[in-house]
Amino acid sequence: MSDSIAIDLRNVTKRFGDVTAVDNISLQIRDGEFFSMLGPSGCGKTSTLRMIAGFEYPSLGQIYIHGREMGHIPPYQRPVNTVFQSYALFPHMTVEQNVAFGLQMKGVDKASIPGRVKEALEMVRLGSFGARRPRQMSGGQQQRVALARALVNHPEVLLLDEPLGALDQKLRKEMQLELKGLQERLGITFIFVTHDQEEALTMSDRIAVMSQGNILQVGSPTEIYERPICRFVADFIGETNFIDGTVREANGTHATLATEEGLHVQGYTPRPVQPGQSATISIRPEKARLLPVNGNSTPAANTMPVRVERVSYIGSDTRILVRAHGGRSLSVWEQNTLSTLDREAYWEAGDEAVLACPVDNALVLTE
Amino acid sequence: MIEASSKTQARPTVRPGFRLGTISWGNWALGTHALLVYLFLYVPIAVLVLFSFTQDQFGTRWTGFTFDWYARLFSNDRLMGAALNTLYVALASTVASTVLGTLLAMAMERTRFRARPAVDGLLYLPIVIPEIVMALSLLAFFAFFFDIIEFVTGATLRRSLTTVTLAHIAFSISFVVVVVRTSLKNFDMRLEEAAADLGANGWKTFWRITFPLILPGIIGGALLAFTLSLDDFIISLFLSGPGTSLLPVEVYGRVKRAITPEINAISTLMLMLSMTLVFLSQVLQRRR
Ligand SMILES: Nc1ncnc2c1ncn2[C@@H]1O[C@H](COP(=O)(O)OP(=O)(O)O)[C@@H](O)[C@H]1O
Ligand SMILES: [Mg+2]
């Protein structure tokens, strides 16, 4: 099951006049996978989804759904369903009629429709709302109707275009869990479009990070966060400190960078680099450590002297902004593992310290 | 708790004197104004209805109540014939112009091409040009057209109910398009995508989604076409043939001689018809 390919995009390009919305992407999405497409607004996520659904046809390239080339097959003949960001519920129909619509269109046996509609509505916990009109429901409820309306058809693939975008923060978190649970129970392939990295990390089996019509990286949430392959991905997912410099030495997996201040920092290289090339060190704030200054010893590898600028205690963490000698600001997050009110246990503005980062926690990235 | 409630109570009392003062004076003036406008609009109509029941044979004084004029009306073949002609023309031209206008509106809402602004403008021309010009142009057109037919086939055509109906269709279409386009503009195209996504082809999408949602606009357009046709005078005068006169033309011919309560009676009936239609369309639209 998990080895067969649900969606296969081969060198797909989409142009609107002069705009290239999707630029030669290739992508395979597995059966039963919760797959997210993540990227800033305008990077081509919706265009990709609309090509899979059949609302747009690729300018170049092919799309296969379960091995079948889609070509110019219209949306109503494709084995996928979409949950639209705006929900697009039919305002002149009741909730039940909305959910039944797809079954009626497919010519499903009339007698079985009410049962399946009821089942779908119960699945999204709207069992008693069937007789209402969409406008009599809250945003979250409408969202769930849209979900039921799509899922009742048992699509092979469900496409979701920023389905939680219009919900408030709390509802959003609830719906994330609900969606994920539903997907696991039903085993349907979900292709989930979002510009919210946290949402993508929480829910996905795999994530494709997109920028300007290109796919930069495809991987599990851990891979994307821990081993971003370029500066854009490291920047877009989570928070990080960047230090620019020039590659001094490089072997297959590690490289040493000389920073503008003359410091040497060593890190892991997800993609090979050449000496002399300019590159960026990325250090996640929670992966750096602040150590007290130890006057005697010679500086260890990957350390730099800093001064504490600002300390924000936020309960679980303490977020510390430090300034390196060259004037560069960096942030360090420390987990508050001790339960104490002792002021000695915390950093204070003005403290001198050493910032340390294990070699494998620093990444040497190129554009 | 106490603080919060005192805060919310404080808001409406910010400037009570000012607001109350202006509003009561303004309300009084506006109310009076509205009353006068309504009187201005409806007193003439009320007088017409009232005098359709008067016993006075000139229909201009109240001398007692009678249904006689309605009875006479129904036995007046000329008036009844004109009324039936009018209904026939109105119904036929409404159906045709509504179907054609709706399709045209959809075509115009959904296609983009460079010359569209110009094409849009041309569509509104029949609404703004003087009706007399429209009537003359149609008259000239039919004369020309009949000549060609006669030349080619030898058959002689005359102005008839058909020519009036065609003329009414011609001037109604623009109005229908304007009304239907408004509801198409408010129609969310994503609903059609959603329907296609759920397996509906273009035909089913139109009948199950688009049509029901723009139906209020279509009904509005049809109603407008119907009333325009019902009370059209100039075009009907120019384009109806001998012996096929429509009600407004017939009424005008009689009024030139004398106003009779019979005329008041038929006008009252036309009024009832229009009001019933408006009422029905509103009931229909509220149900959706
Ligand atoms: N129908 C269209 N016509 C013209 N340009 C479009 C159209 N749809 C999308 N685009 C352009 O394509 C690019 C990608 O858009 P989109 O796929 O909607 O991005 P995203 O969903 O990631 O925000 C944008 O620059 C957008 O302006
Ligand atoms: Mg989008």
XYZ file of C-alpha atoms and ligand atoms in Angstrom:
683
model
C 0.000 0.000 0.000
C 2.507 2.577 1.152
C 4.776 1.837 -1.779
C 2.348 2.607 -4.581
C 2.307 6.115 -5.950
C -0.922 8.104 -5.711
C 0.153 11.264 -7.497
C 3.050 11.604 -9.865
C 4.001 15.006 -11.275
C 6.537 14.865 -14.066
C 8.273 18.076 -15.093
C 5.126 20.088 -14.614
C 5.179 23.756 -15.574
C 2.285 26.188 -15.423
C 2.415 29.600 -17.019
C -0.174 32.360 -16.874
C 0.889 34.738 -19.619
C 4.306 35.961 -18.544
C 4.052 34.578 -15.019
C 5.515 31.144 -14.407
C 3.463 29.962 -11.449
C 4.931 26.463 -11.365
C 8.388 25.912 -12.790
C 9.199 22.376 -13.921
C 8.417 20.444 -10.750
C 8.556 16.690 -10.329
C 7.024 15.056 -7.314
C 5.754 11.676 -6.208
C 3.183 11.362 -3.465
C 2.603 7.940 -1.942
C -0.681 6.258 -1.212
C -2.043 7.013 2.246
C 0.427 9.790 2.824
C -0.296 13.093 4.546
C 1.669 15.292 2.200
C 2.014 19.040 2.671
C 3.018 21.703 0.227
C 4.499 24.557 2.166
C 5.725 27.902 0.980
C 5.111 31.626 1.082
C 2.109 33.134 -0.645
C 2.467 33.204 -4.428
C 4.944 30.326 -4.649
C 2.620 28.173 -6.772
C 0.951 25.880 -4.225
C -2.609 26.573 -5.326
C -1.680 26.323 -9.008
C -0.172 22.884 -8.393
C -3.262 21.719 -6.527
C -5.582 23.090 -9.204
C -3.678 21.177 -11.870
C -4.101 17.952 -9.897
C -7.827 18.671 -9.472
C -8.172 19.493 -13.174
C -9.198 23.157 -12.912
C -6.050 24.078 -14.797
C -4.024 22.055 -17.249
C -0.204 22.053 -17.152
C 1.551 24.172 -19.771
C 4.201 21.439 -19.894
C 4.630 18.056 -18.258
C 2.269 15.309 -17.123
C 0.235 14.463 -14.069
C -0.532 10.848 -13.208
C -3.094 9.747 -10.635
C -2.596 6.116 -9.704
C -0.643 5.580 -12.867
C -3.255 7.089 -15.160
C -2.209 10.117 -17.156
C -4.677 12.935 -16.541
C -3.993 15.012 -19.658
C -7.086 17.106 -20.264
C -9.484 14.974 -18.242
C -11.983 17.418 -16.688
C -12.325 17.761 -12.894
C -15.614 15.850 -12.788
C -13.930 12.726 -14.084
C -10.956 12.700 -11.726
C -10.795 10.469 -8.640
C -9.913 13.387 -6.366
C -11.932 15.836 -4.301
C -11.038 19.277 -3.059
C -11.662 21.164 0.158
C -11.570 24.807 -0.877
C -10.127 27.526 1.295
C -13.390 29.461 1.021
C -15.288 26.160 1.554
C -17.458 26.936 -1.524
C -20.548 25.378 0.069
C -23.702 25.656 -2.027
C -25.714 28.359 -0.258
C -29.084 27.283 -1.657
C -28.792 23.748 -0.326
C -28.965 22.359 3.174
C -25.931 20.740 4.717
C -27.330 17.314 3.825
C -27.963 18.343 0.225
C -24.441 19.697 -0.006
C -22.976 16.430 1.188
C -25.296 14.341 -1.001
C -24.429 16.312 -4.146
C -21.307 14.371 -5.074
C -23.043 11.030 -4.603
C -25.980 12.128 -6.766
C -23.639 13.311 -9.491
C -21.828 9.987 -9.494
C -25.137 8.162 -9.831
C -24.749 6.292 -6.553
C -27.749 4.075 -5.741
C -30.399 6.468 -4.376
C -31.317 4.296 -1.430
C -27.800 4.325 -0.035
C -27.305 8.099 -0.196
C -29.011 9.158 3.069
C -27.022 6.580 5.029
C -23.708 7.661 3.571
C -24.511 11.347 4.091
C -25.372 10.689 7.718
C -22.201 8.696 8.203
C -20.075 11.456 6.683
C -21.718 14.125 8.830
C -21.226 12.041 11.952
C -17.601 11.566 11.032
C -17.091 15.337 11.251
C -19.328 15.525 14.334
C -22.156 17.383 12.603
C -24.717 14.584 12.836
C -27.548 16.859 13.958
C -26.876 19.764 11.586
C -28.080 18.188 8.340
C -31.119 20.404 7.887
C -29.284 23.693 8.302
C -28.160 26.057 5.588
C -24.435 26.806 5.356
C -24.923 30.444 6.346
C -26.470 29.365 9.638
C -23.213 27.756 10.686
C -19.944 29.018 12.117
C -16.702 29.044 10.136
C -15.440 25.899 11.835
C -18.679 24.054 11.155
C -18.707 25.126 7.509
C -15.163 23.864 7.276
C -16.282 20.459 8.515
C -19.212 20.394 6.090
C -16.755 21.025 3.258
C -14.683 18.139 4.553
C -17.694 15.809 4.787
C -18.855 16.843 1.313
C -15.501 15.796 -0.117
C -14.902 12.659 1.971
C -18.348 11.162 1.392
C -17.243 10.384 -2.166
C -14.367 8.206 -0.928
C -11.848 10.028 -3.158
C -8.520 8.366 -3.822
C -6.831 11.647 -2.996
C -8.134 14.603 -1.019
C -6.786 18.032 -1.919
C -6.937 20.704 0.775
C -6.043 24.312 -0.070
C -5.254 26.142 3.151
C -8.431 24.711 4.679
C -7.737 26.116 8.123
C -6.643 29.555 6.953
C -9.868 31.307 7.908
C -10.177 29.829 11.390
C -8.994 31.417 14.605
C -5.928 30.043 16.346
C -7.654 27.765 18.850
C -10.054 26.210 16.360
C -7.173 25.791 13.990
C -5.218 23.689 16.459
C -8.282 21.525 17.137
C -8.951 21.044 13.445
C -5.313 20.125 12.820
C -5.636 17.218 15.225
C -9.048 16.279 13.874
C -7.861 16.287 10.273
C -4.782 14.260 11.081
C -6.861 11.723 13.026
C -9.358 11.457 10.183
C -6.635 10.941 7.628
C -5.048 8.170 9.680
C -8.395 6.444 10.191
C -9.460 6.610 6.549
C -6.059 6.016 5.018
C -6.842 8.452 2.190
C -3.967 10.373 0.644
C -4.138 14.012 1.738
C -2.381 16.781 -0.126
C -2.441 19.716 2.183
C -1.457 23.212 1.108
C -0.395 25.695 3.745
C 1.890 28.637 4.295
C 2.052 27.880 8.023
C 5.219 25.944 8.766
C 4.131 24.869 12.223
C 0.938 23.420 10.768
C 2.919 21.515 8.147
C 5.385 20.172 10.726
C 2.625 19.009 13.093
C 0.505 17.162 10.571
C 2.593 15.874 7.707
C 4.293 12.635 6.862
C 6.276 14.532 4.262
C 6.561 18.162 3.268
C 7.520 19.813 0.000
C 8.926 23.278 0.576
C 8.213 25.564 -2.379
C 9.533 28.919 -3.462
C 8.847 30.851 -6.651
C 7.337 27.914 -8.477
C 10.097 25.499 -7.508
C 10.238 22.670 -5.023
C 13.352 23.218 -2.909
C 13.183 20.189 -0.674
C 10.945 17.221 0.000
C 11.275 15.360 3.258
C 9.837 14.377 6.601
C 9.274 17.169 9.134
C 12.465 16.128 10.942
C 14.495 16.146 7.742
C 13.146 19.521 6.728
C 13.827 21.058 10.114
C 17.080 19.359 11.057
C 18.653 19.063 7.622
C 17.413 21.904 5.445
C 19.353 21.781 2.205
C 19.450 25.483 1.513
C 19.269 28.817 3.178
C 15.652 29.447 2.139
C 14.351 26.271 3.761
C 16.296 26.855 6.977
C 14.917 30.377 7.093
C 11.320 29.494 6.263
C 11.021 26.586 8.702
C 11.441 27.562 12.328
C 13.864 30.210 13.517
C 17.562 30.300 13.008
C 20.705 32.441 13.228
C 22.585 33.014 10.008
C 26.275 33.856 9.872
C 27.664 34.591 6.407
C 31.216 33.722 5.448
C 33.544 32.000 3.023
C 34.279 28.277 2.918
C 37.855 27.576 4.050
C 38.010 23.819 4.049
C 35.555 21.212 2.965
C 35.378 17.453 3.014
C 32.390 15.333 1.994
C 30.135 16.059 4.956
C 31.654 18.970 6.861
C 33.108 22.354 6.097
C 34.791 25.194 7.902
C 33.600 28.704 7.288
C 35.553 31.892 7.926
C 33.147 34.598 9.075
C 33.501 38.288 8.347
C 34.780 38.826 11.902
C 37.578 36.305 11.310
C 36.058 33.509 13.369
C 36.167 29.952 12.114
C 32.982 27.939 12.446
C 32.626 24.323 11.483
C 29.409 22.689 10.392
C 27.663 19.900 8.587
C 27.052 20.355 4.858
C 23.828 18.839 3.509
C 25.049 19.721 0.001
C 28.762 19.653 -0.938
C 30.563 23.006 -1.005
C 33.917 24.138 -2.455
C 36.635 26.109 -0.668
C 36.426 29.787 -1.576
C 32.654 29.629 -2.106
C 30.532 31.966 -0.023
C 28.092 30.218 2.262
C 26.009 30.679 5.391
C 26.164 28.982 8.750
C 22.734 28.274 10.206
C 22.476 27.697 13.954
C 19.037 27.082 15.443
C 18.607 29.071 18.683
C 17.740 25.968 20.711
C 20.818 24.133 19.450
C 23.337 26.737 20.601
C 24.561 26.860 24.209
C 25.697 29.719 26.393
C 28.622 28.821 28.636
C 30.266 30.878 31.380
C 33.601 32.420 30.404
C 36.458 30.178 31.482
C 39.569 32.370 31.530
C 42.269 29.720 31.395
C 41.416 27.307 28.628
C 42.002 28.028 24.965
C 38.780 28.513 23.042
C 37.225 25.210 21.971
C 36.005 24.578 18.450
C 32.834 26.409 17.377
C 32.739 28.902 20.209
C 32.592 32.647 20.161
C 32.753 35.174 22.954
C 29.527 37.130 23.370
C 27.829 39.572 25.710
C 24.256 39.011 26.894
C 22.013 41.800 25.622
C 18.497 40.855 26.614
C 16.879 37.988 28.502
C 13.217 37.025 28.007
C 11.891 34.432 30.396
C 8.868 32.766 28.791
C 8.235 29.915 31.199
C 9.316 26.782 29.412
C 12.244 28.562 27.772
C 14.434 31.536 28.330
C 15.228 33.421 25.145
C 18.513 35.198 25.251
C 19.717 37.742 22.738
C 23.506 37.992 22.662
C 25.911 40.183 20.733
C 29.152 38.833 19.311
C 32.277 40.975 19.304
C 31.846 41.954 15.698
C 28.446 43.448 16.586
C 26.343 40.585 15.251
C 23.197 39.607 17.223
C 22.344 35.973 17.792
C 19.586 34.317 19.733
C 19.916 31.370 22.059
C 17.031 29.504 23.651
C 17.616 27.609 26.848
C 15.111 25.175 28.235
C 14.362 25.840 31.870
C 15.038 22.383 33.184
C 15.719 23.499 36.772
C 12.893 24.458 39.063
C 14.357 27.338 40.980
C 13.945 31.031 41.687
C 17.684 31.419 42.264
C 18.800 34.364 40.138
C 22.217 32.795 39.723
C 20.610 30.120 37.557
C 19.641 32.644 34.858
C 21.613 34.890 32.557
C 21.369 38.638 32.975
C 21.935 41.452 30.544
C 25.588 42.489 30.559
C 26.985 39.035 31.394
C 29.998 37.916 29.401
C 29.591 34.408 27.979
C 30.736 31.976 25.331
C 28.361 30.769 22.662
C 29.019 27.160 21.736
C 27.528 25.080 19.009
C 28.397 21.408 18.414
C 29.680 20.898 14.893
C 26.711 18.780 13.829
C 24.275 21.411 15.115
C 25.657 24.005 12.739
C 24.773 23.735 9.068
C 26.792 25.166 6.219
C 24.254 26.188 3.589
C 24.269 27.811 0.201
C 21.438 29.669 -1.495
C -17.367 42.733 36.862
C -18.807 45.987 38.172
C -16.172 47.956 36.359
C -16.836 46.187 33.118
C -20.568 46.766 33.201
C -20.216 50.436 34.058
C -17.914 50.768 31.076
C -20.374 49.224 28.675
C -23.194 51.358 30.044
C -21.168 54.491 29.642
C -20.970 54.228 25.875
C -24.507 55.080 24.753
C -24.758 58.057 27.105
C -21.815 59.930 25.613
C -23.860 62.631 23.907
C -27.505 61.909 24.583
C -28.941 65.415 24.298
C -27.380 66.109 20.940
C -28.418 62.823 19.378
C -31.964 62.804 20.699
C -32.508 66.417 19.695
C -31.354 66.113 16.110
C -32.956 62.769 15.539
C -36.423 63.784 16.666
C -36.371 66.886 14.460
C -34.806 64.995 11.578
C -37.216 62.093 11.977
C -40.171 64.396 11.877
C -38.986 66.123 8.721
C -38.039 62.871 7.008
C -41.300 61.210 7.981
C -43.369 64.063 6.610
C -41.332 64.118 3.463
C -41.825 60.367 2.943
C -45.555 60.711 3.487
C -45.809 63.501 0.912
C -43.804 61.573 -1.651
C -45.997 58.516 -1.175
C -49.129 60.620 -1.546
C -47.701 62.162 -4.692
C -47.020 58.706 -6.076
C -50.186 56.943 -5.082
C -53.069 59.413 -4.968
C -53.406 59.497 -8.788
C -53.487 55.709 -8.860
C -56.037 55.595 -6.064
C -58.213 58.072 -7.966
C -58.007 55.931 -11.091
C -59.047 52.814 -9.196
C -61.822 54.656 -7.407
C -63.273 56.108 -10.623
C -63.372 52.698 -12.238
C -66.281 52.051 -9.863
C -68.185 55.302 -10.276
C -71.609 55.464 -11.839
C -70.717 58.722 -13.595
C -70.418 57.976 -17.292
C -67.490 60.320 -17.815
C -65.548 58.695 -15.016
C -64.432 61.951 -13.467
C -66.929 62.389 -10.615
C -68.124 60.124 -7.831
C -71.841 59.513 -8.180
C -72.158 56.039 -6.612
C -70.688 52.565 -6.747
C -71.020 50.130 -9.650
C -69.331 47.122 -11.255
C -70.963 47.975 -14.590
C -67.815 49.203 -16.290
C -66.024 45.940 -15.636
C -68.990 44.022 -17.063
C -69.052 46.263 -20.129
C -65.346 45.931 -20.511
C -65.553 42.177 -20.807
C -68.152 42.446 -23.530
C -66.163 45.064 -25.455
C -64.528 42.976 -28.165
C -62.125 45.641 -29.331
C -60.727 46.309 -25.879
C -60.601 42.628 -24.983
C -58.878 41.863 -28.279
C -56.283 44.539 -27.604
C -55.796 43.183 -24.082
C -55.258 39.655 -25.372
C -52.824 40.934 -28.021
C -50.929 42.780 -25.334
C -50.740 39.724 -23.099
C -49.632 37.559 -25.982
C -46.897 39.990 -27.042
C -45.764 40.514 -23.455
C -45.557 36.796 -22.688
C -43.849 35.845 -25.941
C -41.337 38.669 -25.823
C -40.619 38.030 -22.125
C -39.859 34.357 -22.633
C -37.692 35.003 -25.673
C -35.814 37.998 -24.303
C -35.238 36.287 -20.938
C -33.720 33.186 -22.495
C -31.650 35.136 -25.025
C -30.659 37.798 -22.498
C -29.604 35.274 -19.857
C -27.410 33.406 -22.313
C -25.938 36.666 -23.555
C -25.233 37.799 -19.996
C -23.441 34.525 -19.274
C -21.395 34.800 -22.428
C -20.411 38.353 -21.557
C -19.572 37.588 -17.930
C -17.383 34.642 -18.815
C -15.394 35.661 -21.838
C -12.540 38.100 -21.892
C -11.349 39.688 -25.090
C -9.855 43.006 -26.014
C -12.918 44.613 -27.574
C -15.186 43.727 -24.664
C -15.628 47.237 -23.256
C -16.867 48.367 -26.662
C -19.197 45.392 -26.950
C -20.480 46.111 -23.431
C -21.204 49.682 -24.403
C -23.118 48.655 -27.502
C -25.362 46.494 -25.374
C -26.510 49.433 -23.292
C -27.279 51.593 -26.290
C -30.872 50.397 -26.677
C -31.494 51.446 -23.071
C -30.284 55.001 -23.495
C -31.334 55.928 -27.023
C -34.714 57.654 -27.257
C -37.497 55.170 -27.798
C -38.756 57.048 -30.827
C -35.397 56.489 -32.519
C -35.522 52.817 -31.678
C -39.076 52.619 -33.030
C -38.175 54.365 -36.276
C -35.111 52.207 -36.776
C -37.142 49.037 -36.272
C -39.793 50.319 -38.640
C -37.194 51.098 -41.267
C -35.580 47.728 -40.734
C -38.809 45.790 -41.201
C -39.748 47.803 -44.279
C -36.348 47.056 -45.777
C -36.531 43.409 -44.754
C -40.031 42.977 -46.205
C -38.859 44.507 -49.472
C -36.048 41.992 -49.712
C -38.408 39.117 -48.963
C -40.812 40.361 -51.568
C -38.019 40.744 -54.078
C -36.622 37.281 -53.437
C -39.762 35.215 -52.895
C -42.521 37.395 -54.179
C -44.401 37.065 -50.874
C -45.784 40.209 -49.317
C -45.313 40.520 -45.560
C -47.063 43.026 -43.356
C -46.617 44.400 -39.919
C -48.352 42.140 -37.450
C -48.245 40.864 -33.905
C -45.060 39.049 -34.874
C -43.260 42.247 -35.815
C -44.327 43.909 -32.554
C -43.189 40.873 -30.623
C -39.802 40.894 -32.351
C -39.474 44.597 -31.664
C -40.308 44.101 -27.994
C -37.744 41.298 -27.774
C -35.178 43.626 -29.306
C -35.612 46.348 -26.728
C -36.103 44.000 -23.752
C -32.924 41.995 -24.192
C -30.635 44.779 -22.998
C -32.652 45.213 -19.825
C -32.621 41.492 -19.111
C -28.869 41.347 -19.663
C -28.259 44.222 -17.260
C -30.300 42.605 -14.487
C -28.967 39.074 -14.988
C -25.382 40.284 -15.169
C -25.699 41.859 -11.761
C -26.615 38.536 -10.225
C -23.896 36.771 -12.214
C -21.369 39.252 -10.842
C -22.419 38.313 -7.321
C -22.282 34.634 -8.177
C -19.212 32.928 -6.752
C -17.536 31.106 -9.640
C -15.808 28.832 -7.166
C -19.169 27.158 -6.601
C -19.027 25.906 -10.176
C -15.555 24.560 -9.554
C -16.800 22.869 -6.406
C -19.627 21.261 -8.389
C -17.226 20.080 -11.085
C -14.969 18.736 -8.369
C -17.901 16.724 -7.014
C -18.559 15.142 -10.382
C -21.042 17.492 -12.061
C -20.500 18.164 -15.754
C -21.212 21.585 -17.249
C -24.902 20.902 -17.886
C -25.620 19.584 -14.397
C -23.570 22.359 -12.826
C -25.664 24.942 -14.624
C -29.023 23.490 -13.654
C -28.170 22.488 -10.089
C -25.897 25.351 -9.032
C -25.709 28.353 -11.338
C -29.331 28.559 -12.425
C -30.935 28.352 -8.963
C -28.520 30.946 -7.633
C -29.040 33.468 -10.415
C -32.771 32.730 -10.666
C -33.742 35.837 -8.669
C -31.893 37.894 -11.273
C -33.559 36.028 -14.126
C -36.983 36.505 -12.569
C -36.179 40.176 -12.061
C -35.133 40.505 -15.688
C -38.229 38.681 -16.913
C -40.488 40.855 -14.798
C -38.867 43.975 -16.140
C -39.237 42.721 -19.721
C -42.878 41.881 -19.078
C -43.816 45.252 -17.643
C -41.830 47.101 -20.295
C -43.739 45.233 -22.974
C -47.077 45.632 -21.221
C -46.988 49.411 -21.134
C -44.928 50.105 -24.222
C -46.564 52.685 -26.432
C -44.270 54.184 -29.042
C -42.772 51.000 -30.461
C -46.151 49.262 -30.324
C -47.765 52.171 -32.165
C -45.163 52.080 -34.924
C -44.858 48.351 -35.370
C -48.260 46.828 -34.906
C -50.153 46.268 -38.090
C -53.706 47.225 -38.906
C -56.246 45.489 -36.703
C -53.666 44.226 -34.241
C -53.410 47.177 -31.900
C -52.137 46.735 -28.375
C -53.847 47.968 -25.247
C -51.867 51.157 -24.589
C -52.413 52.246 -28.192
C -56.090 51.357 -28.047
C -56.535 53.191 -24.741
C -54.810 56.238 -26.136
C -57.115 56.217 -29.151
C -60.172 56.168 -26.890
C -58.923 58.749 -24.450
C -58.448 61.202 -27.308
C -62.213 61.088 -27.674
C -63.265 60.837 -24.027
C -62.167 59.312 -20.751
C -64.643 56.650 -19.746
C -64.805 54.551 -16.590
C -64.227 51.585 -18.896
C -60.709 52.850 -19.509
C -60.252 53.281 -15.772
C -61.408 49.718 -15.303
C -58.974 48.187 -17.762
C -56.153 50.286 -16.345
C -57.042 49.017 -12.883
C -56.864 45.457 -14.138
C -53.449 46.075 -15.686
C -52.348 47.567 -12.410
C -53.535 44.477 -10.525
C -51.665 42.240 -12.945
C -48.391 44.128 -12.491
C -48.785 44.176 -8.729
C -49.524 40.460 -8.614
C -46.413 39.742 -10.656
C -44.185 41.847 -8.443
C -45.694 40.229 -5.374
C -45.200 36.722 -6.763
C -41.627 37.387 -7.719
C -40.881 38.651 -4.235
C -42.476 35.620 -2.638
C -40.466 33.366 -4.928
C -37.240 35.149 -4.171
C -37.801 35.115 -0.432
C -38.315 31.370 -0.483
C -34.774 30.795 -1.738
N -5.328 32.520 -13.070
C -4.153 33.171 -12.942
N -3.818 34.130 -13.824
C -2.639 34.767 -13.716
N -1.729 34.544 -12.776
C -1.996 33.610 -11.849
C -3.227 32.873 -11.882
N -3.228 32.002 -10.843
C -2.059 32.198 -10.194
N -1.326 33.149 -10.787
C 0.021 33.599 -10.373
O 0.822 32.477 -10.188
C 1.638 32.598 -9.053
C 1.383 31.464 -8.086
O 0.088 31.580 -7.560
P -0.557 30.513 -6.595
O -0.426 29.172 -7.187
O -1.933 30.964 -6.277
O 0.369 30.614 -5.306
P 0.099 30.198 -3.789
O -1.110 29.330 -3.730
O 1.337 29.490 -3.386
O -0.074 31.455 -3.016
C 1.324 33.959 -8.464
O 2.311 34.853 -8.928
C -0.011 34.289 -9.032
O -0.142 35.683 -9.180
Mg -2.910 29.702 -2.592
